[in-house]
Short mmCIF file of C-alpha atoms in Angstrom, two decimals:
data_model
loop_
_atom_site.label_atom_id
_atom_site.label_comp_id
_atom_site.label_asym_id
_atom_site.label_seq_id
_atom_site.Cartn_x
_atom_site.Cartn_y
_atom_site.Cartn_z
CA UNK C 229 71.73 -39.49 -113.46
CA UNK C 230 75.00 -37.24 -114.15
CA UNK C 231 77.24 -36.14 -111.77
CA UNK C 232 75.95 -32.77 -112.75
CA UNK C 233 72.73 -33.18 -111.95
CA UNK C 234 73.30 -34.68 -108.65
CA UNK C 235 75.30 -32.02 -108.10
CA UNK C 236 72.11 -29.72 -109.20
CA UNK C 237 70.04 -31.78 -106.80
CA UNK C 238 72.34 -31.49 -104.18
CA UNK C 239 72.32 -27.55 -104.57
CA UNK C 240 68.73 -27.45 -104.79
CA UNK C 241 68.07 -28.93 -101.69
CA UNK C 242 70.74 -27.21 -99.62
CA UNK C 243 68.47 -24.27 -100.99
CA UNK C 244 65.23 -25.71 -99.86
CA UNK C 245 66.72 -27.22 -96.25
CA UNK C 246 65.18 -24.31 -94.09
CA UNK C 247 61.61 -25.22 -95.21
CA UNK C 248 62.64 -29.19 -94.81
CA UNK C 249 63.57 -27.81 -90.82
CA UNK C 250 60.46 -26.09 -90.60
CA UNK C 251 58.30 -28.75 -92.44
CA UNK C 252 56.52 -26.78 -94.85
CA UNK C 253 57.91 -28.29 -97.56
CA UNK C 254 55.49 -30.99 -99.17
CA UNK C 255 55.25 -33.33 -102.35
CA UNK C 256 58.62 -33.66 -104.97
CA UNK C 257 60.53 -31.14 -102.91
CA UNK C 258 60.63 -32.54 -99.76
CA UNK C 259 61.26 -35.94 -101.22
CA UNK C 260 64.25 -34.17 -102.95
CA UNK C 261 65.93 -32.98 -99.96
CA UNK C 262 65.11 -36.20 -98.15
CA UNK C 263 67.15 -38.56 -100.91
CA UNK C 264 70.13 -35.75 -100.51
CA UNK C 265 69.78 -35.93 -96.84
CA UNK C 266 70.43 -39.32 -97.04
CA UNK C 267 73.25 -39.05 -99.86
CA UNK C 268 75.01 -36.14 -99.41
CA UNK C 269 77.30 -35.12 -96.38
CA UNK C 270 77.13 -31.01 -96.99
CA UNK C 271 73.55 -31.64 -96.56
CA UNK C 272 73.02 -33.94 -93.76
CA UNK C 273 75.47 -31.24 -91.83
CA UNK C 274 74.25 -27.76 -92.71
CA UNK C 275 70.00 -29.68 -91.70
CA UNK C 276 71.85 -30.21 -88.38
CA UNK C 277 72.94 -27.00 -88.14
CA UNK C 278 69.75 -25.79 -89.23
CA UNK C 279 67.86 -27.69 -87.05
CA UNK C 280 70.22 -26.36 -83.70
CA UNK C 281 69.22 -22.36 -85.45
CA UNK C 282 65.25 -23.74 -85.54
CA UNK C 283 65.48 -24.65 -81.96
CA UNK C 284 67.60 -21.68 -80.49
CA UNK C 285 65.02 -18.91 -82.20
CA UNK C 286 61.70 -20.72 -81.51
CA UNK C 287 63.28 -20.39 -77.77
CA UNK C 288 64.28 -17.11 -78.01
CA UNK C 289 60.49 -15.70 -77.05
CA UNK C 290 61.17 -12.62 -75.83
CA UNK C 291 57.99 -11.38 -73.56
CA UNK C 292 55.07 -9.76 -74.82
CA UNK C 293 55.74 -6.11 -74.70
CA UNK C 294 52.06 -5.37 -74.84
CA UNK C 295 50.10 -5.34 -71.98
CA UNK C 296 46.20 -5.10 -70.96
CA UNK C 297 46.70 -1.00 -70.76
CA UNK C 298 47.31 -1.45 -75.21
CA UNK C 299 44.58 -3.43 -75.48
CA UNK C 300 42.17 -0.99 -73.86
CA UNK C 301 43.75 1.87 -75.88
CA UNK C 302 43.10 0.09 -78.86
CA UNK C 303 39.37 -1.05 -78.08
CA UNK C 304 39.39 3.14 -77.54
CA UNK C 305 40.70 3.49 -81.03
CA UNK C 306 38.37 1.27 -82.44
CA UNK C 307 35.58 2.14 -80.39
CA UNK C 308 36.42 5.99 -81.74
CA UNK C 309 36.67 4.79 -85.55
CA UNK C 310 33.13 3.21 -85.26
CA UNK C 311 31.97 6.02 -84.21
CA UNK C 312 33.37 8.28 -86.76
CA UNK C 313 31.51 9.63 -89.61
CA UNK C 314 34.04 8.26 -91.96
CA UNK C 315 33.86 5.23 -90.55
CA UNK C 316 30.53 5.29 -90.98
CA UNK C 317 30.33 5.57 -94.68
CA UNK C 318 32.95 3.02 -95.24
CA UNK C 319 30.56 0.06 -93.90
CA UNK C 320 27.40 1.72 -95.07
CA UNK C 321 27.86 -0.79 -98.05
CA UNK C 322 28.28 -4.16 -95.78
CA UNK C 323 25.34 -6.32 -95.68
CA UNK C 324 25.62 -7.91 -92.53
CA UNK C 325 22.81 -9.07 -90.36
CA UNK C 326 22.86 -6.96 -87.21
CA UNK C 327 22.49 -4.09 -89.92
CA UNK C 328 18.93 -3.32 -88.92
CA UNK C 329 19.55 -4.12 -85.10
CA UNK C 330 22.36 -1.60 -84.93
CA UNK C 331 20.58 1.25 -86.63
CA UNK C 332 18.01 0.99 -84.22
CA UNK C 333 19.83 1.17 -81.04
CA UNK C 334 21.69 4.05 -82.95
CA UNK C 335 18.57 5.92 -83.87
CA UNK C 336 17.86 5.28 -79.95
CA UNK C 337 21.11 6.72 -78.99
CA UNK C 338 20.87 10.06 -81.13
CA UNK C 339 17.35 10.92 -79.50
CA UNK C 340 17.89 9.95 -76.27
CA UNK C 341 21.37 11.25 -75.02
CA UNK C 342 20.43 14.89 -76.10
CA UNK C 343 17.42 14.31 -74.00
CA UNK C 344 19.43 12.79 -71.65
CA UNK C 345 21.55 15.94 -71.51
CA UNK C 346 18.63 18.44 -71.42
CA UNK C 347 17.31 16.36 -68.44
CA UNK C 348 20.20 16.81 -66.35
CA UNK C 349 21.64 20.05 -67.12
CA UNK C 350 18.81 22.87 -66.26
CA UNK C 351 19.09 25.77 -69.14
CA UNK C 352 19.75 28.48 -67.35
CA UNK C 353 22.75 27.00 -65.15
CA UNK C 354 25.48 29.08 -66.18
CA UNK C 355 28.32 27.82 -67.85
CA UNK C 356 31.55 27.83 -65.41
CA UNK C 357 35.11 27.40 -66.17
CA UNK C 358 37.00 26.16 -63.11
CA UNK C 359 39.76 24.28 -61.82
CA UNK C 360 39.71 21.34 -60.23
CA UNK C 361 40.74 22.41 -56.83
CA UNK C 362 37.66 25.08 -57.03
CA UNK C 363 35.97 25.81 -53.69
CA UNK C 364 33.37 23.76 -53.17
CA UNK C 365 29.74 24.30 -52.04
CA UNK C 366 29.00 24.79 -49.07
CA UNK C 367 26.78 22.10 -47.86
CA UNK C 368 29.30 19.12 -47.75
CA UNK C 369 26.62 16.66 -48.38
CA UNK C 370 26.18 18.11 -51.74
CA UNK C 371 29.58 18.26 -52.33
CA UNK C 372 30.21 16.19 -55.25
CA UNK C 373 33.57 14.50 -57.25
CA UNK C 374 34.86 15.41 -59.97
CA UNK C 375 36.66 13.33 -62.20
CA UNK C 376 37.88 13.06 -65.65
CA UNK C 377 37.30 9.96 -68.22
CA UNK C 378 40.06 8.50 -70.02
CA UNK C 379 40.48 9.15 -73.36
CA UNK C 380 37.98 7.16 -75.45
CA UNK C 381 35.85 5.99 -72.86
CA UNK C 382 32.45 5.69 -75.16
CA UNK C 383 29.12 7.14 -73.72
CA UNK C 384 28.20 3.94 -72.61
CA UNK C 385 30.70 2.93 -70.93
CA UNK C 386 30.36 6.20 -68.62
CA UNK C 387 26.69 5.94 -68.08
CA UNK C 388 27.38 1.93 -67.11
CA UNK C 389 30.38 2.99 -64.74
CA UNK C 390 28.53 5.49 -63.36
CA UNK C 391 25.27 3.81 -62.66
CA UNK C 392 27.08 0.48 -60.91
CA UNK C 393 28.52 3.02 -58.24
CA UNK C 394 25.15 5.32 -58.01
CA UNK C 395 26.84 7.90 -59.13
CA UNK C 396 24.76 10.94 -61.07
CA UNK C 397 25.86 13.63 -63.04
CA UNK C 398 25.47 17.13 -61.36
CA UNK C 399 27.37 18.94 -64.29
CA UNK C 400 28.15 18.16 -67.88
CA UNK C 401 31.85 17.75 -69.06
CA UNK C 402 33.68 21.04 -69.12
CA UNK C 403 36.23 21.94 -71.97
CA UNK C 404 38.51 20.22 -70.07
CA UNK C 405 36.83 17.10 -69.64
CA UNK C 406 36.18 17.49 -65.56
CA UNK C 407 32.76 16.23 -64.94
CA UNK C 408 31.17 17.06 -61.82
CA UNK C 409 29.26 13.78 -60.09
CA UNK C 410 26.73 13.42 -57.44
CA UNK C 411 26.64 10.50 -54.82
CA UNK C 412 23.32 8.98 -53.82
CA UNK C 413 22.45 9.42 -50.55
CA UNK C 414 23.74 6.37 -47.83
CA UNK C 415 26.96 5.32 -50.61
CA UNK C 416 30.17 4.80 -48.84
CA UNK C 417 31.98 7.31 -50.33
CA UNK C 418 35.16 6.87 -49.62
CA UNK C 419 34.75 3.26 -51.26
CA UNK C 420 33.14 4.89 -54.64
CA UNK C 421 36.45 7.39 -54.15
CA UNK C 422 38.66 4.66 -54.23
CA UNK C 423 36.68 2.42 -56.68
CA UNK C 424 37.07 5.07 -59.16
CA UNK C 425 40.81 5.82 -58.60
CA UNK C 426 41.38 2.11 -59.77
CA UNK C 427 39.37 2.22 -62.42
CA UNK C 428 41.01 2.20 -65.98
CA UNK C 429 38.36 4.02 -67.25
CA UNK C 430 39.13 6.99 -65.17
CA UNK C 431 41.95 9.32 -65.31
CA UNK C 432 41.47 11.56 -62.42
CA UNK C 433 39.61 11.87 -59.24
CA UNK C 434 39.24 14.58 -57.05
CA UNK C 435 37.34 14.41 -53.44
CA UNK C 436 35.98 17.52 -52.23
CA UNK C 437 37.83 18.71 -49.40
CA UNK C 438 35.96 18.48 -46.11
CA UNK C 439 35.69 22.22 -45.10
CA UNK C 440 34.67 23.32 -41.15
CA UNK C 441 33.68 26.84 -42.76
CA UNK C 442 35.47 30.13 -41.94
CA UNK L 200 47.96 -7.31 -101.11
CA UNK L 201 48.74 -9.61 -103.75
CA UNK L 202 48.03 -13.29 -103.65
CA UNK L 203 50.00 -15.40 -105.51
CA UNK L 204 49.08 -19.04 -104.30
CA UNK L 205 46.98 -20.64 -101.74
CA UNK L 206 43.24 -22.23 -102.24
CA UNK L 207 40.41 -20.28 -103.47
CA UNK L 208 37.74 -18.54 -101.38
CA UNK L 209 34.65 -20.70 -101.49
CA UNK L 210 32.19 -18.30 -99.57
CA UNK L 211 29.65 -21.59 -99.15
CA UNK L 212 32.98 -24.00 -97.99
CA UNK L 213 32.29 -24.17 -93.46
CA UNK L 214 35.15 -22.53 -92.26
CA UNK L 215 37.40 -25.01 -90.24
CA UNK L 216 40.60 -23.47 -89.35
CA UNK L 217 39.91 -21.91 -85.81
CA UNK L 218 41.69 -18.86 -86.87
CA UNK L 219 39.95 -18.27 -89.82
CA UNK L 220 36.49 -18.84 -87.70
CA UNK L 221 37.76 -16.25 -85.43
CA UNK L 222 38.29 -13.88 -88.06
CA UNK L 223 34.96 -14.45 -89.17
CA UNK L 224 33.40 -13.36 -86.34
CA UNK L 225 35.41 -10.78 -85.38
CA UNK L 226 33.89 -9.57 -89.23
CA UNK L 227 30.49 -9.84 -87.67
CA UNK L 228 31.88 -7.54 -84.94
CA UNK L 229 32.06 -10.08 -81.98
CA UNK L 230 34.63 -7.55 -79.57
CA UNK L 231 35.25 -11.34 -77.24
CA UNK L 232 36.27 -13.10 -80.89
CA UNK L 233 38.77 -9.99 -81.22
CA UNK L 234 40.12 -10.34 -77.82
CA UNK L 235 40.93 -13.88 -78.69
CA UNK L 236 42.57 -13.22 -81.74
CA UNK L 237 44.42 -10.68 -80.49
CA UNK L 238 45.74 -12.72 -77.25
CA UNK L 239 46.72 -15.18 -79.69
CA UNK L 240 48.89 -12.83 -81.79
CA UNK L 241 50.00 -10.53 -79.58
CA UNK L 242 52.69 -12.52 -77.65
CA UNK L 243 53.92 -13.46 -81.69
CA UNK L 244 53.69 -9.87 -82.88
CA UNK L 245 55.62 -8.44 -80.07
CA UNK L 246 58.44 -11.33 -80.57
CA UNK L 247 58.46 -10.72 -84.01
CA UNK L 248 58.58 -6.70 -84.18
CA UNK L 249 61.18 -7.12 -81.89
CA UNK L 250 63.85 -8.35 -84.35
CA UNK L 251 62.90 -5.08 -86.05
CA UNK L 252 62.13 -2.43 -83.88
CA UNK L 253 64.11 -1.91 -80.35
CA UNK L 254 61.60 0.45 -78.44
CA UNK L 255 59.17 -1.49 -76.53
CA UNK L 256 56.54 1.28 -76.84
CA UNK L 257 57.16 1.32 -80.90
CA UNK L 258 56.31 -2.59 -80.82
CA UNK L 259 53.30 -2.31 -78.65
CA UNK L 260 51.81 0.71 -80.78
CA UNK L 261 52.80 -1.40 -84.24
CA UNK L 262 51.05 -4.14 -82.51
CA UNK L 263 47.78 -1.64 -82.19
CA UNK L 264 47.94 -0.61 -85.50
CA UNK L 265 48.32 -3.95 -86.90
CA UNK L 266 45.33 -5.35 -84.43
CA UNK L 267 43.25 -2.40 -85.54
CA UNK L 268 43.61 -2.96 -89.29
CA UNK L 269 42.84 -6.55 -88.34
CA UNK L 270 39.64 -5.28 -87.09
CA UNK L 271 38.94 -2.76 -90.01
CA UNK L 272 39.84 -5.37 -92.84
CA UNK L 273 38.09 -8.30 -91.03
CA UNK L 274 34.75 -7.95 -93.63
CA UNK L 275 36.92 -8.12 -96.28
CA UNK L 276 39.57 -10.93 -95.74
CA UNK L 277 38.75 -13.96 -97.64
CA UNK L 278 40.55 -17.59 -96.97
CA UNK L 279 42.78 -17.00 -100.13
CA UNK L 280 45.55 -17.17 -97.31
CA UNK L 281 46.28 -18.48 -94.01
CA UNK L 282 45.28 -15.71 -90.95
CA UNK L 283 48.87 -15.55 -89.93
CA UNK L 284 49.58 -15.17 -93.30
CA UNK L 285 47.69 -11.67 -93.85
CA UNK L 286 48.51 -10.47 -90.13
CA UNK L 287 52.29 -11.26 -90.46
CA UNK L 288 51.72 -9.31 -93.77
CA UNK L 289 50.22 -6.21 -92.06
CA UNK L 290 52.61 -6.58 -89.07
CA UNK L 291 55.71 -6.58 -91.65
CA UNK L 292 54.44 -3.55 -93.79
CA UNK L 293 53.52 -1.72 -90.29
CA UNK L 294 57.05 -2.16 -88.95
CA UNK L 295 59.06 -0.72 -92.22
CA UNK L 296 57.02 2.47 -91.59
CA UNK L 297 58.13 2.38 -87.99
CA UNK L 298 61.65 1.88 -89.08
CA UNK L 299 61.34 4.85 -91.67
CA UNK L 300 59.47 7.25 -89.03
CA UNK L 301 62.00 6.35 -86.59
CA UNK L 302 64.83 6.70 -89.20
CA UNK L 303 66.82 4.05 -87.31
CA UNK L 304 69.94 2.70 -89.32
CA UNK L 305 69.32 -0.37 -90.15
CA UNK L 306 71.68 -0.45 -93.13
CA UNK L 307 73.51 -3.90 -92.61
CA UNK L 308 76.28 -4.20 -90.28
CA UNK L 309 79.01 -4.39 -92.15
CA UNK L 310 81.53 -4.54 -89.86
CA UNK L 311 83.93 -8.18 -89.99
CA UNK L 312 83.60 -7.59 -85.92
CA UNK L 313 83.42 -11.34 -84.39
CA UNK L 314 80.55 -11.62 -82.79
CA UNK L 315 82.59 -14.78 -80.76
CA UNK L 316 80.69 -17.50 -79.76
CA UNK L 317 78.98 -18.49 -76.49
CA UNK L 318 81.36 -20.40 -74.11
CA UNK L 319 80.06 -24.18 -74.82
CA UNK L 320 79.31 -24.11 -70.68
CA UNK L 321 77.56 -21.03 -70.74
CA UNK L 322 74.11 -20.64 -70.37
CA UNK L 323 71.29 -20.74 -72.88
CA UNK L 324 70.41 -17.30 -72.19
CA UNK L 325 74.18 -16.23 -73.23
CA UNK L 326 73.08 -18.42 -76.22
CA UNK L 327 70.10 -16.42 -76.89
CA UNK L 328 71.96 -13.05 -76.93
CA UNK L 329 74.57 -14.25 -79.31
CA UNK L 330 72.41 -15.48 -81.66
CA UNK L 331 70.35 -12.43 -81.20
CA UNK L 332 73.34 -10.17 -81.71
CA UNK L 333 73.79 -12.44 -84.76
CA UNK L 334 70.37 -12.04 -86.27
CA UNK L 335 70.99 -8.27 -85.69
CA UNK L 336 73.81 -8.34 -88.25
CA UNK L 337 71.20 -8.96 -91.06
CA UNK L 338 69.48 -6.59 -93.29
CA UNK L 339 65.33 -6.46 -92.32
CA UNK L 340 64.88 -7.89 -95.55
CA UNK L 341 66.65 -11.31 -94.67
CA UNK L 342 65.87 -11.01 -91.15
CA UNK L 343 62.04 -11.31 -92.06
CA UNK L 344 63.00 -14.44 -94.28
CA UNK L 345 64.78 -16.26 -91.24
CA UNK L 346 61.96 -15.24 -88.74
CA UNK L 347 58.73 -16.15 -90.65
CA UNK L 348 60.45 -19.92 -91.53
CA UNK L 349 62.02 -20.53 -88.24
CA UNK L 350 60.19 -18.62 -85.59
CA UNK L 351 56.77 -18.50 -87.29
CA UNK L 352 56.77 -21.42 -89.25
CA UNK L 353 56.06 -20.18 -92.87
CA UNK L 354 56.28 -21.80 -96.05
CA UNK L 355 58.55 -19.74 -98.56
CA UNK L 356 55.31 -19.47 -100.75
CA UNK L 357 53.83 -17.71 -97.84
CA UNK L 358 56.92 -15.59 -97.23
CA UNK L 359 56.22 -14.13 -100.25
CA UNK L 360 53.40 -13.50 -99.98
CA UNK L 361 53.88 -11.71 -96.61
CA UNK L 362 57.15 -9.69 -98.11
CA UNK L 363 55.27 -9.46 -101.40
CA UNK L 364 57.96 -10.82 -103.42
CA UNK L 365 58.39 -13.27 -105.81
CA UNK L 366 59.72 -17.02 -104.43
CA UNK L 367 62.88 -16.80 -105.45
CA UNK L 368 63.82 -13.65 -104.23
CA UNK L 369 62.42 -15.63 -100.93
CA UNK L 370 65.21 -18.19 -101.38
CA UNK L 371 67.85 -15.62 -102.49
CA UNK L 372 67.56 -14.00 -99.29
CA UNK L 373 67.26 -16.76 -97.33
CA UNK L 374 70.78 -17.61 -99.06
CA UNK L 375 72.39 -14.31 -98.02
CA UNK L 376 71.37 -14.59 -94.51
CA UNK L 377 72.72 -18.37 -94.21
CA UNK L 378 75.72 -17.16 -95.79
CA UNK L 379 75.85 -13.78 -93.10
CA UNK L 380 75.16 -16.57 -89.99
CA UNK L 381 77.57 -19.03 -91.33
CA UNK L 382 80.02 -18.90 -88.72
CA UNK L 383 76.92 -19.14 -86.24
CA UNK L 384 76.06 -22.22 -87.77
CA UNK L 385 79.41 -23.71 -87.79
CA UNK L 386 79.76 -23.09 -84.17
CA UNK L 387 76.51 -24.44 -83.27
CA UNK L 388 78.17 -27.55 -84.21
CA UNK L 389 79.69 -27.64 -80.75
CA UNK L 390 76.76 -25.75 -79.11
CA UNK L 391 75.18 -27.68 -76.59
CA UNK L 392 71.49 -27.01 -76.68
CA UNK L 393 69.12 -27.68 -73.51
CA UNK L 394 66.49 -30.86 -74.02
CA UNK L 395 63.16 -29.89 -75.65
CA UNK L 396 60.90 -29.24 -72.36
#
């Protein structure tokens, strides 16, 4: 072998050293930069050096900057994309086995939330725009709560929250997302109250005020 | 993305590498498999965006939208490359349109500024900021090639395929980045570095 190519060798592995550190490097190569590791000076000191970078940056984990609040915004992305009509058409093609299964329940959910819906909210109730402070009526114990879902909170997941804390719907959403809720009868209240304030799934909840009359 | 090396998809071979298994089910639209996979990468992701972007809410939405195309592409990715692979793929392509929207300057520093080096009794987080402020000094493109082999482990084959470049270019950048850090690496010569724990 010439000077030259040991020389070319030498090069070649000072080249290929950062893989040798991080021990990807497999078959001819890596035997390659072990003979020069062995032969050459230049290489045996930039591999330490190498090695000392390796260990500083694999130590250099900087926290997470995520948190459990960005994973539940992106389940509510997700959960908003499946949903979507575009979305839809995009996996229309896939064959996958819960195919069948999943049209089902979805056939299930198109005819029975509209049903749903005209269960609960009587025809002729007119349709009120109000703020969240409104009056309230004036029997206290049908005073309800109102409170506003977080942004892509799915149907189900309203109907589930709401049915673990015996909660019923007294009106549908508004335009500004306040829906009005009823408590069953014997509930602690203040207990659902503060249930609901912790709850990520919730963005805002409003007690009615307690009111003596005039 | 392009695939330029790596074993062939064999739809009938059993799936062994845990990630890959994951993947697979989060394809059949198992939510707990995605959890998984995404407490797995997010602690990388966020470490790795963060030699890129310097807003902490920019890395955790990049880490969204990467997680979410993980989810959408799931069906489709075949075992052509390693998971890491195609997320550190996403996650790079993700972060250069952060950088654009944000139109941050990151234009290499070309300032002969010393960065100094760490008194050799100072402490390893000292350490870790002056090698930080070193990495800083280095154009995206050769920071990626200096993160993916020595934080994330990658094979310059796979750097490639992440940056979508050819191998060499790998190895050319990896050379101008060496040759940016070199007086870092000369004075780790005298850096004392703390026992592996």
């Amino acid at each position: 072998m010439t000077s030259n190519e040991l020389r070319g060798d030498e090069r070649k592995a000072l080249e290929l050293l950062p893989w040798f550190v991080n021990g990807t490097l497999e078959g001819e190569e890596r035997e390659l930069v072990s003979r020069q590791v062995l032969t050459s000076l230049t290489c045996r000191k930039e591999l330490e050096r190498l090695r000392r970078l390796h260990q500083l940056i694999r130590r250099d984990d900087a926290e997470a900057a995520a948190t459990g609040r960005a994973y539940e915004r992106l389940m509510a992305r997700i959960d908003a994309s499946e949903a979507s009509p575009r979305s839809r058409v995009r996996h229309a093609g896939r064959q996958l086995p819960w195919t069948p299964f999943a049209l089902a329940a979805s056939l299930a959910a198109a005819v029975s939330v509209p049903l749903w819906w005209v269960a609960i909210v009587p025809s002729t109730s007119p349709r009120t725009y109000e703020t969240l402070t409104r009056a309230q009526p004036a029997d206290p114990g049908a005073a309800g709560l109102r409170v506003v879902f977080a942004p892509g909170v799915t149907e189900s997941e309203r109907l589930q929250l709401l049915a673990s804390l015996g909660l019923t719907i007294a009106e549908p959403p508004m335009d500004d997302g306040v829906v009005t809720l009823l408590f069953t009868d014997g509930t602690d209240r203040a207990a659902i109250v503060a249930a609901l304030r912790k709850d990520p799934r919730i963005s805002l909840v409003t007690s009615p005020p307690v009111s003596d009359g005039p | 993305m392009k695939l330029r090396s790596g074993p062939r998809y064999d739809p009938q071979a059993p799936v062994c590498d845990p990630e890959a298994a994951l993947v697979a089910r989060v394809a059949a639209r198992e939510q707990t498999a995605f959890a998984e996979l995404y407490g797995i990468y997010r602690r990388r992701l966020a470490r790795f965006l963060s030699r890129f972007l310097a807003s902490p809410d920019t890395i955790d939405e990049v880490i969204n939208d990467v997680m979410f195309v993980v989810w959408q592409n799931a069906p489709g990715f075949e075992l052509r490359s390693k998971v890491s692979t195609w997320i550190f793929g996403i996650a790079w392509r993700k972060a250069l349109k952060a950088l654009e929207r944000q139109q941050r300057n990151v234009a290499p520093q070309e300032s002969t500024e010393e960065i100094g080096r760490p008194d050799e009794a100072a402490s390893a987080l000292e350490t870790r900021e002056w090698l930080s402020r070193a990495l800083d000094r280095l154009v995206p493109n050769q920071r990626l090639v200096v993160e993916l082999t020595f934080f994330a482990g990658c094979s310059y084959q796979e750097i490639a395929e992440i940056a979508d470049c050819p191998v060499n270019t790998v190895k050319t950048r990896m050379f101008h980045a060496r040759h940016r850090l070199r007086d870092i690496l000369v004075s780790l010569d005298s850096v004392a570095l703390e026992k592996e724990p």
